[in-house]
PDB file of C-alpha atoms in Angstrom:
ATOM      1  CA  UNK A   1      90.213  -2.588 -25.755  1.00 74.00           C
ATOM      2  CA  UNK A   2      87.672  -5.397 -25.865  1.00 81.00           C
ATOM      3  CA  UNK A   3      89.350  -7.477 -28.918  1.00 79.00           C
ATOM      4  CA  UNK A   4      89.037 -10.969 -30.025  1.00 76.00           C
ATOM      5  CA  UNK A   5      86.800 -12.038 -26.831  1.00 79.00           C
ATOM      6  CA  UNK A   6      83.881 -13.478 -28.634  1.00 76.00           C
ATOM      7  CA  UNK A   7      81.678 -11.875 -27.636  1.00 85.00           C
ATOM      8  CA  UNK A   8      78.117 -13.169 -28.511  1.00 80.00           C
ATOM      9  CA  UNK A   9      74.708 -11.571 -28.650  1.00 82.00           C
ATOM     10  CA  UNK A  10      73.888 -10.692 -25.475  1.00 87.00           C
ATOM     11  CA  UNK A  11      77.515  -9.190 -24.585  1.00 90.00           C
ATOM     12  CA  UNK A  12      77.073  -7.258 -27.335  1.00 89.00           C
ATOM     13  CA  UNK A  13      73.452  -5.886 -26.509  1.00 90.00           C
ATOM     14  CA  UNK A  14      74.981  -4.885 -23.391  1.00 92.00           C
ATOM     15  CA  UNK A  15      77.965  -3.477 -24.694  1.00 92.00           C
ATOM     16  CA  UNK A  16      75.424  -1.423 -26.565  1.00 92.00           C
ATOM     17  CA  UNK A  17      72.903  -0.128 -24.410  1.00 93.00           C
ATOM     18  CA  UNK A  18      76.231   1.381 -22.170  1.00 94.00           C
ATOM     19  CA  UNK A  19      77.832   2.959 -25.181  1.00 93.00           C
ATOM     20  CA  UNK A  20      74.315   4.532 -25.230  1.00 91.00           C
ATOM     21  CA  UNK A  21      74.861   5.754 -22.234  1.00 92.00           C
ATOM     22  CA  UNK A  22      78.509   6.470 -22.192  1.00 91.00           C
ATOM     23  CA  UNK A  23      80.069  10.566 -22.086  1.00 92.00           C
ATOM     24  CA  UNK A  24      83.674   9.871 -21.781  1.00 94.00           C
ATOM     25  CA  UNK A  25      84.551   6.914 -24.044  1.00 95.00           C
ATOM     26  CA  UNK A  26      85.790   8.266 -27.062  1.00 97.00           C
ATOM     27  CA  UNK A  27      87.744   5.292 -28.687  1.00 97.00           C
ATOM     28  CA  UNK A  28      86.450   1.211 -28.148  1.00 95.00           C
ATOM     29  CA  UNK A  29      88.910  -1.551 -30.392  1.00 95.00           C
ATOM     30  CA  UNK A  30      86.123  -4.407 -30.865  1.00 93.00           C
ATOM     31  CA  UNK A  31      88.393  -6.454 -33.487  1.00 93.00           C
ATOM     32  CA  UNK A  32      87.335  -9.880 -33.674  1.00 91.00           C
ATOM     33  CA  UNK A  33      83.883 -10.771 -32.582  1.00 90.00           C
ATOM     34  CA  UNK A  34      82.223 -12.002 -34.799  1.00 84.00           C
ATOM     35  CA  UNK A  35      79.553  -9.342 -34.674  1.00 89.00           C
ATOM     36  CA  UNK A  36      76.251 -11.073 -36.407  1.00 90.00           C
ATOM     37  CA  UNK A  37      72.392  -9.155 -37.105  1.00 93.00           C
ATOM     38  CA  UNK A  38      70.873  -8.631 -33.792  1.00 93.00           C
ATOM     39  CA  UNK A  39      75.176  -6.655 -32.466  1.00 93.00           C
ATOM     40  CA  UNK A  40      74.576  -4.643 -35.568  1.00 95.00           C
ATOM     41  CA  UNK A  41      70.977  -3.081 -34.564  1.00 95.00           C
ATOM     42  CA  UNK A  42      72.149  -2.670 -31.289  1.00 95.00           C
ATOM     43  CA  UNK A  43      75.703  -1.478 -32.416  1.00 95.00           C
ATOM     44  CA  UNK A  44      73.272   0.576 -34.378  1.00 96.00           C
ATOM     45  CA  UNK A  45      70.915   1.852 -32.313  1.00 95.00           C
ATOM     46  CA  UNK A  46      73.678   2.388 -29.499  1.00 96.00           C
ATOM     47  CA  UNK A  47      76.157   5.152 -32.071  1.00 96.00           C
ATOM     48  CA  UNK A  48      72.718   6.573 -33.080  1.00 96.00           C
ATOM     49  CA  UNK A  49      72.780   8.365 -29.494  1.00 95.00           C
ATOM     50  CA  UNK A  50      76.758   8.432 -28.586  1.00 95.00           C
ATOM     51  CA  UNK A  51      77.879  11.838 -29.030  1.00 95.00           C
ATOM     52  CA  UNK A  52      81.268  10.507 -26.997  1.00 96.00           C
ATOM     53  CA  UNK A  53      82.764   7.676 -29.269  1.00 97.00           C
ATOM     54  CA  UNK A  54      85.226   8.933 -32.038  1.00 97.00           C
ATOM     55  CA  UNK A  55      87.025   6.209 -32.482  1.00 98.00           C
ATOM     56  CA  UNK A  56      85.866   2.831 -33.839  1.00 97.00           C
ATOM     57  CA  UNK A  57      87.204  -0.989 -34.888  1.00 96.00           C
ATOM     58  CA  UNK A  58      85.088  -3.686 -35.763  1.00 95.00           C
ATOM     59  CA  UNK A  59      88.287  -4.784 -37.813  1.00 95.00           C
ATOM     60  CA  UNK A  60      87.909  -8.964 -38.652  1.00 94.00           C
ATOM     61  CA  UNK A  61      83.995  -9.137 -37.294  1.00 91.00           C
ATOM     62  CA  UNK A  62      82.316 -10.553 -40.758  1.00 88.00           C
ATOM     63  CA  UNK A  63      79.515  -8.238 -41.249  1.00 92.00           C
ATOM     64  CA  UNK A  64      77.200  -8.626 -43.159  1.00 93.00           C
ATOM     65  CA  UNK A  65      75.597  -6.792 -45.801  1.00 94.00           C
ATOM     66  CA  UNK A  66      72.614  -7.291 -42.704  1.00 95.00           C
ATOM     67  CA  UNK A  67      74.816  -5.604 -40.368  1.00 94.00           C
ATOM     68  CA  UNK A  68      76.668  -3.016 -42.864  1.00 94.00           C
ATOM     69  CA  UNK A  69      73.058  -1.554 -43.534  1.00 96.00           C
ATOM     70  CA  UNK A  70      72.245  -1.580 -39.403  1.00 96.00           C
ATOM     71  CA  UNK A  71      76.131  -0.156 -38.023  1.00 96.00           C
ATOM     72  CA  UNK A  72      75.138   3.191 -41.209  1.00 96.00           C
ATOM     73  CA  UNK A  73      71.951   3.620 -40.364  1.00 97.00           C
ATOM     74  CA  UNK A  74      72.889   4.160 -37.614  1.00 96.00           C
ATOM     75  CA  UNK A  75      75.488   6.976 -38.655  1.00 96.00           C
ATOM     76  CA  UNK A  76      73.909   8.719 -40.599  1.00 97.00           C
ATOM     77  CA  UNK A  77      72.282   9.961 -37.142  1.00 96.00           C
ATOM     78  CA  UNK A  78      76.553  10.667 -35.733  1.00 96.00           C
ATOM     79  CA  UNK A  79      79.063  13.096 -35.296  1.00 95.00           C
ATOM     80  CA  UNK A  80      80.663  12.485 -32.875  1.00 96.00           C
ATOM     81  CA  UNK A  81      83.226   8.779 -34.815  1.00 96.00           C
ATOM     82  CA  UNK A  82      85.390  10.384 -37.281  1.00 97.00           C
ATOM     83  CA  UNK A  83      87.267   6.384 -37.617  1.00 98.00           C
ATOM     84  CA  UNK A  84      85.837   3.698 -38.411  1.00 96.00           C
ATOM     85  CA  UNK A  85      87.299  -0.007 -39.427  1.00 96.00           C
ATOM     86  CA  UNK A  86      86.421  -2.527 -40.743  1.00 92.00           C
ATOM     87  CA  UNK A  87      88.276  -4.397 -42.158  1.00 89.00           C
ATOM     88  CA  UNK A  88      88.043  -7.715 -43.376  1.00 81.00           C
TER      89      UNK A  88
END
């Protein structure tokens, strides 16, 4: 769980790199971390290549329409994620 850590863009980029290479993590709680457009872009790339994450919580990240579209693009290639929470 990495909720409420006020992760900034660079932190999101590093997290996304790790998530792309991940082969064991199945659930990630990232609520209340202010996911911006650049972070959503990095997350999108990692979601497209990740094959183990089955649950992702992004509650209260103030996700913009552009960020949501980026995340959706990554999910279009993802076959593992079965639970995504985007509540505001």
